[in-house]
PDB file of C-alpha atoms in Angstrom:
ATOM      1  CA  UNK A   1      -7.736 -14.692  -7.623  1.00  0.00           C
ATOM      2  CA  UNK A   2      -8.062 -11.264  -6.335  1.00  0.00           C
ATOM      3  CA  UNK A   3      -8.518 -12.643  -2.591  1.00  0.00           C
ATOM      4  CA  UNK A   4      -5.206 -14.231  -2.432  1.00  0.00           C
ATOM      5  CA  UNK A   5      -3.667 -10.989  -3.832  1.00  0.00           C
ATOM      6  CA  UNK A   6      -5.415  -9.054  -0.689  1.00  0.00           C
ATOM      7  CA  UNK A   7      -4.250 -11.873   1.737  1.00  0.00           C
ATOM      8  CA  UNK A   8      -0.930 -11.395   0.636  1.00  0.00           C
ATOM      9  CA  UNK A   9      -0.733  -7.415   0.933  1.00  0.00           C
ATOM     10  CA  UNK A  10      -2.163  -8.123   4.357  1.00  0.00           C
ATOM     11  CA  UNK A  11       0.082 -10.797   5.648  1.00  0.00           C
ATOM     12  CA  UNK A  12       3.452  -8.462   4.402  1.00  0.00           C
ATOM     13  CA  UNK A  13       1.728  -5.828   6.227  1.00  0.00           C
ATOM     14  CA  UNK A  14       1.708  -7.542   9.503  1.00  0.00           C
ATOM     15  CA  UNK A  15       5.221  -9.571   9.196  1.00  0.00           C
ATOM     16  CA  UNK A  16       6.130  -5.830   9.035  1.00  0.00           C
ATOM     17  CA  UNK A  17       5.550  -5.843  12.456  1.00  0.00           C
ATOM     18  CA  UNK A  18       2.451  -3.189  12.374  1.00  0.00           C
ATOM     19  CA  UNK A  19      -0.140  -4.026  14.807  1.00  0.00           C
ATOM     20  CA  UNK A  20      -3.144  -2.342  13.375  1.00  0.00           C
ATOM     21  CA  UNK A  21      -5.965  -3.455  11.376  1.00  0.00           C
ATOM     22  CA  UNK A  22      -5.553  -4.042   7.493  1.00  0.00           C
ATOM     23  CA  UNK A  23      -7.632  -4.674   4.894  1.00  0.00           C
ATOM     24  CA  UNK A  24      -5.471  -5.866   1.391  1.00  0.00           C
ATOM     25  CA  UNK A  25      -8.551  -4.923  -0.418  1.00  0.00           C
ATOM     26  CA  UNK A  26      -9.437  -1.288   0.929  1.00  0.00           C
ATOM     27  CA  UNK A  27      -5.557  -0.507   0.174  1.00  0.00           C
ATOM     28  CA  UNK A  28      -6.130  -2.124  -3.540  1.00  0.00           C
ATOM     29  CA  UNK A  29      -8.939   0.287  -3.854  1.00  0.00           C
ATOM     30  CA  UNK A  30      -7.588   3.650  -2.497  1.00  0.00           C
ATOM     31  CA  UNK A  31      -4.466   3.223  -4.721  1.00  0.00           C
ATOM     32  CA  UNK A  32      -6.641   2.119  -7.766  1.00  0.00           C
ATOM     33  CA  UNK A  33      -8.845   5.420  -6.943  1.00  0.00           C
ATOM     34  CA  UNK A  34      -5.263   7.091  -6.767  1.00  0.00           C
ATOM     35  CA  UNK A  35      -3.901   6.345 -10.153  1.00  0.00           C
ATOM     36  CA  UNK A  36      -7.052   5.960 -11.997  1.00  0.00           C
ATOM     37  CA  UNK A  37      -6.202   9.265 -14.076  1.00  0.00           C
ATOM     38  CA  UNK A  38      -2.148   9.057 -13.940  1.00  0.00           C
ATOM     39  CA  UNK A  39       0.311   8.655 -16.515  1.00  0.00           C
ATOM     40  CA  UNK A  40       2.339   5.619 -16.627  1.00  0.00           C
ATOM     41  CA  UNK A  41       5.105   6.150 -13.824  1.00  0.00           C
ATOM     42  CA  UNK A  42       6.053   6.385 -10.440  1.00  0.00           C
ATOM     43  CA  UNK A  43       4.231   7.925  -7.767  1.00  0.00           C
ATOM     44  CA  UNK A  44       4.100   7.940  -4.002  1.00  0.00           C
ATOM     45  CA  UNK A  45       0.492   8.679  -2.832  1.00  0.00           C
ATOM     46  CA  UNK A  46       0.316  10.086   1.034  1.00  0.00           C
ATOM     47  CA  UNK A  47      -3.177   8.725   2.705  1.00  0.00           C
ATOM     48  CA  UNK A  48      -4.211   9.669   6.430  1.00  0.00           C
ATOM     49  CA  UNK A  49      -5.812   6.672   8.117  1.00  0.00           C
ATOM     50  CA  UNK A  50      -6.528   8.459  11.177  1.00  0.00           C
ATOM     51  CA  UNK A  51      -5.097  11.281  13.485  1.00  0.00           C
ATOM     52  CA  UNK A  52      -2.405   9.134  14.110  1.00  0.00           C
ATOM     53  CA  UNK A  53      -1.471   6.945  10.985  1.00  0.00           C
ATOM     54  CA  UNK A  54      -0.590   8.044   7.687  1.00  0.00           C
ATOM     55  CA  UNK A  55       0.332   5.579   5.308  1.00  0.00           C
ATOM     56  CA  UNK A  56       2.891   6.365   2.152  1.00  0.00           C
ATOM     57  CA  UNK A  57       2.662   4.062  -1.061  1.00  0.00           C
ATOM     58  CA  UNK A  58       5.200   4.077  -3.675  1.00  0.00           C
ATOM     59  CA  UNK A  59       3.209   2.479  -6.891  1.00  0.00           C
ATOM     60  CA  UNK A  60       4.323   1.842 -10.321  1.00  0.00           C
ATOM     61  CA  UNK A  61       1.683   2.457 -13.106  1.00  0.00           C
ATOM     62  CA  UNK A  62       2.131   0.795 -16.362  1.00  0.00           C
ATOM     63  CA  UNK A  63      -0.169   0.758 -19.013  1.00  0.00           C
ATOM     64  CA  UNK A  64      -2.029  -2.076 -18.232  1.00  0.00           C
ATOM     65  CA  UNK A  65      -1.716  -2.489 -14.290  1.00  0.00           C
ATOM     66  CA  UNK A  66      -0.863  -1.470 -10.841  1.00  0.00           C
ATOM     67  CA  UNK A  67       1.876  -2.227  -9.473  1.00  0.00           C
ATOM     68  CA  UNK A  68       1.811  -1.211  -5.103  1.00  0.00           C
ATOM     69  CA  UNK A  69       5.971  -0.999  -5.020  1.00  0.00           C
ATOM     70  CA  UNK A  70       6.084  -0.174  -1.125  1.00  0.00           C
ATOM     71  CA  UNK A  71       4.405   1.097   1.764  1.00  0.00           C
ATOM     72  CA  UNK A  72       5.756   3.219   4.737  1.00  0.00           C
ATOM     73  CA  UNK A  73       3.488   3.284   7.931  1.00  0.00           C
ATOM     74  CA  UNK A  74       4.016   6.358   9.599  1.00  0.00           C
ATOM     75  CA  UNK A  75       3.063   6.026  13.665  1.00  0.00           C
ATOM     76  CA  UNK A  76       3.579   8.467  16.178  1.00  0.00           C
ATOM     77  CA  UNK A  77       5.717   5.727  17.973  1.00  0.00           C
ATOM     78  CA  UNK A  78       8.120   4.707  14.785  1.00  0.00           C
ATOM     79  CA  UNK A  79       7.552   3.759  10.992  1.00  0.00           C
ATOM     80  CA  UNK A  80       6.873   0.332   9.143  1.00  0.00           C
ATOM     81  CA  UNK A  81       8.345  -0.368   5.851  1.00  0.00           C
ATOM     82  CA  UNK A  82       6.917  -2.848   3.352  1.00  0.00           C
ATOM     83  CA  UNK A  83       8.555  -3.848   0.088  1.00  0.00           C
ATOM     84  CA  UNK A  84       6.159  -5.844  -1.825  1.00  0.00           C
ATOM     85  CA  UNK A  85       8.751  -6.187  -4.787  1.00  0.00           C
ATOM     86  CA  UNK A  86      10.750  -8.257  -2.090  1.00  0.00           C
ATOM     87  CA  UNK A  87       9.931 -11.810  -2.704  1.00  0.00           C
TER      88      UNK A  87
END
């Protein structure tokens, strides 16, 4: 179940237009790791992928789940925005 879930994050990612490697499951994990001691709310969590990328997730945390809102791609040549609340 979780597999399709990843798939998905990964295909929004890339009809986003961003050409770089993405892993739906890594992402899961880093914003799990992120809002594993959180109140319920919104947060936007900065994480450096390298020198050059920095991605920016806006997540929801309820009480019983995670919910990964968006997710700006900051590049040095211009920025990628995914709304996974779009359908």
């Amino acid at each position: 179940k979780m597999e399709k879930f990843f798939k998905a994050i990964e295909e929004k990612i890339r009809k986003s237009g961003y050409p770089g490697e993405v892993s739906g499951e890594e992402i899961y994990a880093e914003i799990s790791d992120e809002a594993e001691d959180q109140e319920e709310g919104s947060y936007l969590f900065m994480k450096k992928q390298n020198d050059d990328v920095m991605f920016e997730y806006r997540v929801d945390i309820l009480e019983d789940n995670i919910n990964l809102a968006t997710l700006t791609i900051h590049t040095p040549e211009r920025k990628y925005f995914i709304d996974f609340d779009a359908a």
